[in-house]
Coordinates of C-alpha atoms and ligand atoms in Angstrom, one line a residue:
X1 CA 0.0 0.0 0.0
X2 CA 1.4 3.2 -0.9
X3 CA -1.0 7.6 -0.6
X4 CA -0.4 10.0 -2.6
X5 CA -2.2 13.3 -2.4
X6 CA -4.8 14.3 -5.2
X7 CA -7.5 17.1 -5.6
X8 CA -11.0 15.5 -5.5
X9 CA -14.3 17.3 -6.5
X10 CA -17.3 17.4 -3.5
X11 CA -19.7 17.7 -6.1
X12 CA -18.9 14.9 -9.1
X13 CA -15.9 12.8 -7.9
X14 CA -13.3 14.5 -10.4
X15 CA -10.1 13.4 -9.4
X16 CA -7.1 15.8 -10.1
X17 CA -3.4 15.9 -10.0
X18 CA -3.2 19.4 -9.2
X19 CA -5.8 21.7 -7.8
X20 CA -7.9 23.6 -10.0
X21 CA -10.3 26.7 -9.0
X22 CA -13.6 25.2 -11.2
X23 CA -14.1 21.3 -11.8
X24 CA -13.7 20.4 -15.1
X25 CA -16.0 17.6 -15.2
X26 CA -18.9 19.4 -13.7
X27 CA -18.2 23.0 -13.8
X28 CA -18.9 23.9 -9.9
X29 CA -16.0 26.2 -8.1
X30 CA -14.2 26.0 -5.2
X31 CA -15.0 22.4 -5.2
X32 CA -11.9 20.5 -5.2
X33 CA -10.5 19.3 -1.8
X34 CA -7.4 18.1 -1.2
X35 CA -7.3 14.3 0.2
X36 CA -4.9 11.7 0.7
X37 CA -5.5 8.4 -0.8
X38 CA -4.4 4.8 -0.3
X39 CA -3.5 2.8 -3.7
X40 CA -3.9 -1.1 -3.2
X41 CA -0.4 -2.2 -5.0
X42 CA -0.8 -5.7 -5.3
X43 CA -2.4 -5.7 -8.7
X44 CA -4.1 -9.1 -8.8
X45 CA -6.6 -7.8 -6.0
X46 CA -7.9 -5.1 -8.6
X47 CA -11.7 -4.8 -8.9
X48 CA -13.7 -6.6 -10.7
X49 CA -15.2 -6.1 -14.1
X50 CA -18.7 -5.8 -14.4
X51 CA -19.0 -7.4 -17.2
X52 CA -16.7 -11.3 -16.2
X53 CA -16.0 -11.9 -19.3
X54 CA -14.1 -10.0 -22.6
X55 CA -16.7 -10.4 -25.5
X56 CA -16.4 -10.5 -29.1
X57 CA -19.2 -7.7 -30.7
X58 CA -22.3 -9.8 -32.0
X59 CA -24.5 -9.2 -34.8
X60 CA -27.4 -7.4 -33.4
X61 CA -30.2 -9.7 -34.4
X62 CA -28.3 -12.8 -33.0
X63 CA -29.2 -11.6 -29.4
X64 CA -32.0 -14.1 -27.6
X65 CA -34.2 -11.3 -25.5
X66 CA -35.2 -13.8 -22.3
X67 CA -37.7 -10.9 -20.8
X68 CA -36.6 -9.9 -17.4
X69 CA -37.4 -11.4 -14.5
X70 CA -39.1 -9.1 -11.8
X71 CA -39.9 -10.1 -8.2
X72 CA -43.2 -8.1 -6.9
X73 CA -42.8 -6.2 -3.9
X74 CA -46.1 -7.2 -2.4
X75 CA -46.8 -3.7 -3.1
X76 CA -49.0 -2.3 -5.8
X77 CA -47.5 1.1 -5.8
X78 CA -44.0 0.6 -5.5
X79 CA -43.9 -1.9 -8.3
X80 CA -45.8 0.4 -10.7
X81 CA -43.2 3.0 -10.4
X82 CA -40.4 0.2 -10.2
X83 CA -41.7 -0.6 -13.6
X84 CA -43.3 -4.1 -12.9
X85 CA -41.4 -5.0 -9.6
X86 CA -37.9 -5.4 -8.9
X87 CA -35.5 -6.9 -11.9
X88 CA -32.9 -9.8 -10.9
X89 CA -29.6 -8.4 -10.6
X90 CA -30.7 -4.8 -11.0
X91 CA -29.1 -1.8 -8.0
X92 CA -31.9 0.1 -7.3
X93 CA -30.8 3.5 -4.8
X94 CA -33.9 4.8 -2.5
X95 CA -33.0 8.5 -1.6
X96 CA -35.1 10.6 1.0
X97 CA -34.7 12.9 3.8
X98 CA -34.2 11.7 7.4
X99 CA -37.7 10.1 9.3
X100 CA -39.5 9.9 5.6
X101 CA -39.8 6.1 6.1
X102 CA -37.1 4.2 4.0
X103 CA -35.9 1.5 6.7
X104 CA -39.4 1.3 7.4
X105 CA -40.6 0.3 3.7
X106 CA -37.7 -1.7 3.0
X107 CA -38.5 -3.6 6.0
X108 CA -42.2 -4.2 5.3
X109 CA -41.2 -5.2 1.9
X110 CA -38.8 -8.3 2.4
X111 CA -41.4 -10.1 4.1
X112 CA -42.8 -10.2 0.2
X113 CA -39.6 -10.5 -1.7
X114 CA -39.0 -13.6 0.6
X115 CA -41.8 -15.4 -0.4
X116 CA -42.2 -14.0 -4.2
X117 CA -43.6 -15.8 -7.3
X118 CA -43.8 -19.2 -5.1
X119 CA -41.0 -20.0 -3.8
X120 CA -39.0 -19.2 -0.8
X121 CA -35.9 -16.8 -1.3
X122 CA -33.1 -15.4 1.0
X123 CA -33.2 -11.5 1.8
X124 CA -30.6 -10.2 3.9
X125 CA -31.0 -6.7 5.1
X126 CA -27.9 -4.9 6.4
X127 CA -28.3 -1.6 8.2
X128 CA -25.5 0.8 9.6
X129 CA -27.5 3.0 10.9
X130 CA -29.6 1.0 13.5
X131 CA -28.4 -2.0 16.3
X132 CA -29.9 -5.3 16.0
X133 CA -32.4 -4.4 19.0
X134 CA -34.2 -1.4 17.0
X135 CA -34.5 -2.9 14.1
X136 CA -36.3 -5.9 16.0
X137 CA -38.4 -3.4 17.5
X138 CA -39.3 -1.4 14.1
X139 CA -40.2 -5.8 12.9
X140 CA -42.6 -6.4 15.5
X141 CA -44.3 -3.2 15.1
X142 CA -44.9 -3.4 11.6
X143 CA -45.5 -6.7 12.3
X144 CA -42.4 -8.3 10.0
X145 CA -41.8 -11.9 10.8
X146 CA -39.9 -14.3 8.3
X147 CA -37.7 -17.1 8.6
X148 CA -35.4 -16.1 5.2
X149 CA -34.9 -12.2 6.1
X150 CA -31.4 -12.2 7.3
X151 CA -30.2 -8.6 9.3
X152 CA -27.0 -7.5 10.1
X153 CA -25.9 -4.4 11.4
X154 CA -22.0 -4.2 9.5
X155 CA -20.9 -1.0 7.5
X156 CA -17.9 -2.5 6.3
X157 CA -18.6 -3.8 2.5
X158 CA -16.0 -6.5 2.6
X159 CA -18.0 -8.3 5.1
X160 CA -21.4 -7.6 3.9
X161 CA -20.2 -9.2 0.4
X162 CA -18.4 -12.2 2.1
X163 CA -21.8 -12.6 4.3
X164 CA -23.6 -12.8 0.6
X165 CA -21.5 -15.6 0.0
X166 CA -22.2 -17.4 2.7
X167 CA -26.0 -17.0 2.5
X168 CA -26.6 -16.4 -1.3
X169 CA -29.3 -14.1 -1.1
X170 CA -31.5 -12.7 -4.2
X171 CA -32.0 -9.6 -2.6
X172 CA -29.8 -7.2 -0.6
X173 CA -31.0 -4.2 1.4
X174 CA -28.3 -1.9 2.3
X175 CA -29.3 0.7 4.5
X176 CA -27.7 3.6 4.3
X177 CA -24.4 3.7 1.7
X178 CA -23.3 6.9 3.8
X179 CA -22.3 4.3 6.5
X180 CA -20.4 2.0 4.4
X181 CA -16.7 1.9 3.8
X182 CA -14.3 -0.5 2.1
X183 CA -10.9 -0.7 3.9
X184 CA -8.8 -0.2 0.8
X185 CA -10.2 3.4 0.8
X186 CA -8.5 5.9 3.5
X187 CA -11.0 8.2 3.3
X188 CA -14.0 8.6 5.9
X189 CA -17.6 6.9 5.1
X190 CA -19.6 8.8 3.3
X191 CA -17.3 11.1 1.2
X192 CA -17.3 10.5 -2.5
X193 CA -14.8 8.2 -2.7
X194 CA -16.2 5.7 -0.3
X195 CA -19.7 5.9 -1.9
X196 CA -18.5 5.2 -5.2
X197 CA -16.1 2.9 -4.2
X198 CA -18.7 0.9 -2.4
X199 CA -21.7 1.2 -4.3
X200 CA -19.0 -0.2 -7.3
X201 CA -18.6 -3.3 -5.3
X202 CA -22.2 -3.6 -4.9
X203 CA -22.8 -3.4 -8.5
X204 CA -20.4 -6.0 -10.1
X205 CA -22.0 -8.1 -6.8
X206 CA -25.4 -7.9 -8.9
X207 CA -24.4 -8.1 -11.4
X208 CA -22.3 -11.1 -12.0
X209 CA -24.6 -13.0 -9.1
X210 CA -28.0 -11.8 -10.2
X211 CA -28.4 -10.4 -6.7
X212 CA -30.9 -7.3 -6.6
X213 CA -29.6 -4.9 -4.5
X214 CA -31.5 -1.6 -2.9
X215 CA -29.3 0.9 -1.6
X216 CA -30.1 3.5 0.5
X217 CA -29.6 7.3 0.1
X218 CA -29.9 10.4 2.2
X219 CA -31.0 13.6 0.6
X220 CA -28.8 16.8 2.3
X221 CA -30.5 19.9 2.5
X222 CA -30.9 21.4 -0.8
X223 CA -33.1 17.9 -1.6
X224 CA -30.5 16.3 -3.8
X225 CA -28.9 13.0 -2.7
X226 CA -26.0 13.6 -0.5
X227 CA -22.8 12.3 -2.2
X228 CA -21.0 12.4 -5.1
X229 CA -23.6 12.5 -8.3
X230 CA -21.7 9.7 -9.5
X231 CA -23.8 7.4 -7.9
X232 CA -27.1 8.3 -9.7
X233 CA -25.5 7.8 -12.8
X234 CA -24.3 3.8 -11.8
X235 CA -27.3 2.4 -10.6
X236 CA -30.3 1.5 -12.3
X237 CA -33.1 3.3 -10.7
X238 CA -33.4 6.2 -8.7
X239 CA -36.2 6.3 -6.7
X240 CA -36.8 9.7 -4.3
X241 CA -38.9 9.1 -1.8
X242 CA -40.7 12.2 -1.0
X243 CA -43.9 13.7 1.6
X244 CA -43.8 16.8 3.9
X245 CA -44.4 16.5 7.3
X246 CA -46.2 16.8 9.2
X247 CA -48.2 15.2 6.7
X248 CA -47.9 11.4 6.4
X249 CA -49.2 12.0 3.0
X250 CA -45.8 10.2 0.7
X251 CA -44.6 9.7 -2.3
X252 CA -42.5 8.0 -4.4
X253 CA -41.1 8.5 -7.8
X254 CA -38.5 7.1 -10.3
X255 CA -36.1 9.9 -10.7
X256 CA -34.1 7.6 -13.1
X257 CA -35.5 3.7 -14.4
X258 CA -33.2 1.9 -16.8
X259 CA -36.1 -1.0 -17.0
X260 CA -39.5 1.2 -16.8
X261 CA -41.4 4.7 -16.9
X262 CA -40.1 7.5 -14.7
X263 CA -43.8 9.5 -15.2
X264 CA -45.1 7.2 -12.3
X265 CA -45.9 7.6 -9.1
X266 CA -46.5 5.7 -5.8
X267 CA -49.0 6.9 -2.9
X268 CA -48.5 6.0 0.3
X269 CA -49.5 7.4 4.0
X270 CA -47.3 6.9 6.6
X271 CA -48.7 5.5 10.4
X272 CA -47.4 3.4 13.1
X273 CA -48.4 0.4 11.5
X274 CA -45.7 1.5 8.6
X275 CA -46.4 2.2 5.1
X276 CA -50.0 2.0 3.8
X277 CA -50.8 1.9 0.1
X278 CA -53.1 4.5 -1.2
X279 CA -54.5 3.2 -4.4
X280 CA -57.2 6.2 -4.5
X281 CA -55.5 9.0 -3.7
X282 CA -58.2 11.5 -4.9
X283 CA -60.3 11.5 -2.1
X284 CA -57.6 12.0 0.3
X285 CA -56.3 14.2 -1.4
X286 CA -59.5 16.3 -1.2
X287 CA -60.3 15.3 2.6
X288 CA -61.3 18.2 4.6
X289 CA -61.6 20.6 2.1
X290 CA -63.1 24.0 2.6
X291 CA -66.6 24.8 1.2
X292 CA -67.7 28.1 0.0
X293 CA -64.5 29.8 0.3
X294 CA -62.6 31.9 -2.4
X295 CA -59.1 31.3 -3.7
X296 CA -60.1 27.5 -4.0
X297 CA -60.3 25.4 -7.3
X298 CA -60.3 21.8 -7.7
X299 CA -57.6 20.3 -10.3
X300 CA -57.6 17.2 -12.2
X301 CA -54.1 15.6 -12.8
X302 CA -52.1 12.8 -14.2
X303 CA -49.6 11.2 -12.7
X304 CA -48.5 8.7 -15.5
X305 CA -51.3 7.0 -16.2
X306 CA -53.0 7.5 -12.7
X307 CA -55.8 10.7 -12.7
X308 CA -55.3 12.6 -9.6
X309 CA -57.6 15.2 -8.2
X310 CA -56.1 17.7 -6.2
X311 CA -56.6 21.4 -4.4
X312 CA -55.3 24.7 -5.5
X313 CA -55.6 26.9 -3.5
X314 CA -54.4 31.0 -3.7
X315 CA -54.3 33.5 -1.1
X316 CA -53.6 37.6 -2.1
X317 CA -53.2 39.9 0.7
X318 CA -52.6 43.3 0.3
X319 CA -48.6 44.0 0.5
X320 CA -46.8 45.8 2.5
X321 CA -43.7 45.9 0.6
X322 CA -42.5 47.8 -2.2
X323 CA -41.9 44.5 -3.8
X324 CA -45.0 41.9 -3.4
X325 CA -44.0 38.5 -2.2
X326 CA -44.6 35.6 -4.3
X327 CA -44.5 32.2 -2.7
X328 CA -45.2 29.2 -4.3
X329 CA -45.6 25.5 -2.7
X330 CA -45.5 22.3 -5.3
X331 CA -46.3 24.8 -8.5
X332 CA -43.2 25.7 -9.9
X333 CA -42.3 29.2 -9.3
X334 CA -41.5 31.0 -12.4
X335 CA -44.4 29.5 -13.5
X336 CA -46.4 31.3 -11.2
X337 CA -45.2 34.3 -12.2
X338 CA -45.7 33.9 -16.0
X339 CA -49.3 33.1 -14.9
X340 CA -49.6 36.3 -13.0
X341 CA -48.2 38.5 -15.7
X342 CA -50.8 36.6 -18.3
X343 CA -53.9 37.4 -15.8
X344 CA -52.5 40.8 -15.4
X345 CA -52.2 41.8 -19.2
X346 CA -54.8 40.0 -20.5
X347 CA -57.4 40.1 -17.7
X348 CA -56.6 43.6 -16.1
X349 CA -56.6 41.9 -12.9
X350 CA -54.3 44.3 -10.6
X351 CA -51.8 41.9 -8.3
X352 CA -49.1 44.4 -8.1
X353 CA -50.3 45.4 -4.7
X354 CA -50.9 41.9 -3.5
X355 CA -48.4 39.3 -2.1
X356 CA -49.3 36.1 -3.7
X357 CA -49.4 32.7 -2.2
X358 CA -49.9 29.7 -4.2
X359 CA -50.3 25.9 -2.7
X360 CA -51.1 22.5 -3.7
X361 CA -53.1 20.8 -0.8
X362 CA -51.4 17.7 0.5
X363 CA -47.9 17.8 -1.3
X364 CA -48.0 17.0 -4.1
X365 CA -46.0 19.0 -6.9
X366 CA -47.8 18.4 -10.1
X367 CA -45.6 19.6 -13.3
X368 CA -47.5 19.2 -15.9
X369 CA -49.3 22.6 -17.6
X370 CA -53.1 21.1 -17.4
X371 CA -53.0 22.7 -13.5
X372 CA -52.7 26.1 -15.5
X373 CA -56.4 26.7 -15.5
X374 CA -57.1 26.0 -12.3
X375 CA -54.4 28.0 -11.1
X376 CA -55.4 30.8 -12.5
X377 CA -58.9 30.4 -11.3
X378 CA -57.8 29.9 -7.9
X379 CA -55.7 33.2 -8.1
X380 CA -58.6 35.5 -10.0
X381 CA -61.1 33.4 -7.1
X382 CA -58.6 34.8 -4.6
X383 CA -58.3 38.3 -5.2
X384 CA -61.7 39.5 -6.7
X385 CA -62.6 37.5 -2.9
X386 CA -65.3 35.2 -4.5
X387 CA -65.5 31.7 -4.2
X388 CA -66.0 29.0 -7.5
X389 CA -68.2 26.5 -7.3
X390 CA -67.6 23.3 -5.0
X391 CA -68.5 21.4 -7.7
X392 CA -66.5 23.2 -10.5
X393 CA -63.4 21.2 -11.8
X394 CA -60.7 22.6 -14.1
X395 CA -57.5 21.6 -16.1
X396 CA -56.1 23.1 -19.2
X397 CA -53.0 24.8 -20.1
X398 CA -52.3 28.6 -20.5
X399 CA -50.7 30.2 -23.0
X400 CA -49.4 33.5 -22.7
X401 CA -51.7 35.5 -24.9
X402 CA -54.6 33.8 -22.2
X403 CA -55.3 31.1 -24.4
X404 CA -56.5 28.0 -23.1
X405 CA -54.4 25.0 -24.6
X406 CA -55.7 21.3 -24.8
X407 CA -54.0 18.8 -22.5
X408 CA -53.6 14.6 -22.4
X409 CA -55.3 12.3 -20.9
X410 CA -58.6 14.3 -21.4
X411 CA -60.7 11.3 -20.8
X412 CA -59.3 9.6 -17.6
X413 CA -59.3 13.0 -16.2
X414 CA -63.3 13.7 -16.6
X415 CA -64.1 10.6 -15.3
X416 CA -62.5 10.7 -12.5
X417 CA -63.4 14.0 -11.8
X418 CA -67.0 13.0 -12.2
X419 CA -66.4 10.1 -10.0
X420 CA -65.5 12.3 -7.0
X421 CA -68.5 13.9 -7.7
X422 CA -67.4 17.0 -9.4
X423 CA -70.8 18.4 -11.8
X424 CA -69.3 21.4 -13.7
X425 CA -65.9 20.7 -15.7
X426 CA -63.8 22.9 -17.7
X427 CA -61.2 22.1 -20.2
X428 CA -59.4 23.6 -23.2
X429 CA -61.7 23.6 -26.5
X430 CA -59.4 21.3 -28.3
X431 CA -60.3 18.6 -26.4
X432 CA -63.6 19.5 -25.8
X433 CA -64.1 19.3 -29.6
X434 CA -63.2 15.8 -29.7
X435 CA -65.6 14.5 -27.2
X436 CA -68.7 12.7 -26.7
X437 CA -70.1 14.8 -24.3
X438 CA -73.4 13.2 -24.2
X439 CA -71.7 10.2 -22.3
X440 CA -70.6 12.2 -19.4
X441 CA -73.0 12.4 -16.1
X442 CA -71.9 16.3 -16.0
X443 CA -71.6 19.8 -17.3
X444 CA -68.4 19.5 -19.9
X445 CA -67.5 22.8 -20.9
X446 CA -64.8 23.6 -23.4
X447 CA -62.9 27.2 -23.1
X448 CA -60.8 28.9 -25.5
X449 CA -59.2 31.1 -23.4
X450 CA -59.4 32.6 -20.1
X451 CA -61.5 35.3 -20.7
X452 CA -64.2 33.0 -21.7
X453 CA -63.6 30.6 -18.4
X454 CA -64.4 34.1 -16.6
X455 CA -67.9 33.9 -18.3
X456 CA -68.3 30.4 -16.4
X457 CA -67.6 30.7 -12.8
Ligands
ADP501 N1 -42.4 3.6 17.6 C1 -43.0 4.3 16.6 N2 -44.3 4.5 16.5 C2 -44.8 5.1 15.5 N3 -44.1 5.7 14.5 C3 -42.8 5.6 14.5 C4 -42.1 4.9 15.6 N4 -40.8 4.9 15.3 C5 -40.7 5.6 14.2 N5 -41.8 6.0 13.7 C6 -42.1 6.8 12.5 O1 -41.5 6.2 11.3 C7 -40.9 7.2 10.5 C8 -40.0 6.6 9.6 O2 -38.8 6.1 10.2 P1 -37.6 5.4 9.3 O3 -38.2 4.4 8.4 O4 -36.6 5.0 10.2 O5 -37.1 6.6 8.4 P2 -35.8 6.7 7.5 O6 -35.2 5.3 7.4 O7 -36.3 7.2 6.2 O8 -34.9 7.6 8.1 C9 -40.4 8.2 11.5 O9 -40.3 9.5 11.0 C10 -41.5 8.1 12.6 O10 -42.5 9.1 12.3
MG502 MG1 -33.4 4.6 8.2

């Protein structure tokens, strides 16, 4: 074993000779530390390839496509977003803040992966984060109790992958890979040479075993996972885990999937039982709502293929500032601010003395434009201080001459909407024009722009 000293970027893992002001690689400053670091010397003990064996290039068509193989989670949700269920061999990375309930999903979940399609496999959940006792505790309150779940509390990856040897599992939990470190690295857990050292072990495991492995990733404070961003790009699905407390109201979504959609999403709430599936999230979504008061206007979203009703809702208080304050929670903010300049030009509506708040009830952050339309009924509801119909339900998307622009999905959306009871629906004339209105159980109403939605509330 000999160190030598090298320049390594915080952000990406660019490793330098000499130390440079801005990374090369990912074009951050004042990002390159300078770190000591241990190089193994006997050159037989390299790592392994991913990929065992050198191969010659193949004609294309010659390839057999065996489909993949996917284990079901034994939950609905997570396997829609997962793309069908976890795929042999496949290094999935769960990232969420502290207390959002990863442990506690992964946890519920090899109770199912032991016992999927039949037969009986080996899990073994390691944990550096937790002792043996808590995570016994965290079992017999969510009520996990199977004979082929194996738990260890190690952080050292040398003896996880030896104890995967020994017990030849077909899935591995790692939770977290902040804790993990591989003695050939000097450098403490958690920096970016020890994740991506570790997590590289953990691959080639999977890969040239067939183990599926699920990693586990904290988020720092500006939401992205903590860590070099190296280790997004190596696994094969990213899936951020998401809610805001105190709400147990959660979510999870595929930031990356190299076997399914990333447009999907998975509902959950979170209570001392553990995780609960919410295959309808509509009406929780719309529990409790306020009736007869302004600033309020029902949406109807997708979320991959799922229809999701949700609540807008706008507040405009008169400023005190020179500048009005703009906030906005799960819409995205410039977007709130095109939409005020379009209801300000094209409507006359007068928000320069108002400080604008905009929120989506229950957390969720739709970003698709159909919640246009309902914004900006929610704001123009808000500060002419008259409330919409409780029954009134709008998506469309707003251009920025006011016109009101037709949106996917147009289908799914009214009938959901009319399945939560909604009577009165409005929606961009483009779609409007291509429907059979006559088979709804409610008041379709196309728009052209937003002057004419005025006409209908
Ligand atoms: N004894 C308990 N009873 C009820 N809820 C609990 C208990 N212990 C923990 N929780 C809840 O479970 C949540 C998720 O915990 P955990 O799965 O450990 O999160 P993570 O692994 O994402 O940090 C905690 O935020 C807490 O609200
Ligand atoms: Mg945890």
């Amino acid at each position: 074993m000999k160190t030598k000293t090298i320049y390594q970027c915080t952000e990406c893992g660019y490793q330098s000779a000499k130390w440079l002001g801005k990374c090369p690689a990912c074009g951050e400053w004042n990002t390159l530390e300078e770190k000591e670091e241990t190089i193994a010397t006997d050159k037989g003990k390299g790592r392994k390839p991913l990929i065992a064996k050198s191969e010659q290039a193949l004609p294309f068509t010659s390839l057999e496509l065996p489909d993949y193989v996917r284990s079901k989670s034994g939950m609905g949700e997570l396997d829609r977003v997962l793309g069908g269920g976890f795929v042999h061999g496949s290094v999935v990375l769960l990232a969420g803040e502290p207390g959002i309930g990863k442990s506690t999903l992964l946890l519920q979940i090899s109770t199912a992966l032991t016992q999927c399609d039949g037969k009986t496999s080996t899990v073994l959940y390691t944990s550096g984060e937790e002792s043996r006792l808590q995570l016994h505790y965290r079992a017999k309150r969510l009520g996990v109790k199977c004979e082929n779940l194996y738990v260890m509390t190690e952080t050292d990856v040398e003896r996880i992958l030896s104890e995967c040897d020994r017990l030849q599992p077909s899935f591995l939990i790692v939770d977290s890979i902040q804790t993990l470190s591989d003695q050939n690295v000097s450098s403490a857990p958690g920096t970016v040479s020890q994740v991506r050292e570790c997590t590289l072990r953990l691959i080639a495991k999977a890969k040239s075993e067939g183990i599926s492995v699920i990693i586990v990733g904290h988020v720092n404070k500006e939401g992205g996972i903590a860590g070099p961003k190296v280790l997004e790009h190596m696994v094969d699905a990213v899936l951020c885990f998401e809610g805001q407390r105190p709400s147990s109201f959660r979510i999870i979504r595929a930031a990356k999937n190299r076997y399914g959609s990333t447009n999907e999403i998975g509902v959950f709430e979170l209570t001392d039982k553990g995780l609960e599936q919410i295959t309808n999230p509509s009406e929780m979504l719309l529990e409790g709502r306020p009736v007869g008061v302004s600033g309020n206007c029902a949406a109807c979203l997708v979320e991959g293929t799922r229809p999701m009703i949700a609540e807008i809702q706008a507040l405009a208080a008169e400023t005190n500032y020179s500048t009005p304050k703009r906030t906005s929670n799960g819409v995205d903010y410039n977007r709130l601010w095109l939409l005020l300049a379009v209801l300000e030009r094209r409507l006359g509506l007068k928000f320069s003395s108002h400080d604008v708040y905009l929120n989506v009830a229950g957390g969720l952050r739709p970003d698709e434009p159909a919640s246009d339309l309902p914004c900006c009924l929610a704001l123009i509801s808000a500060i002419k201080d008259r409330p919409l119909a409780d029954d009134l339900i709008a998506f469309g998307e707003i251009g920025l001459s006011g016109e009101c622009r037709g949106v996917s999905d147009c289908d799914l959306r009214i009938k959901e909407a009319i399945r939560l009871g909604f009577k009165t629906i409005l929606l961009p004339y483009t779609n409007f024009r291509k429907l059979q209105t006559s088979k709804y159980d409610a008041n379709v109403i196309g728009v052209k722009s937003l002057f004419e939605a005025l006409k209908y509330i």
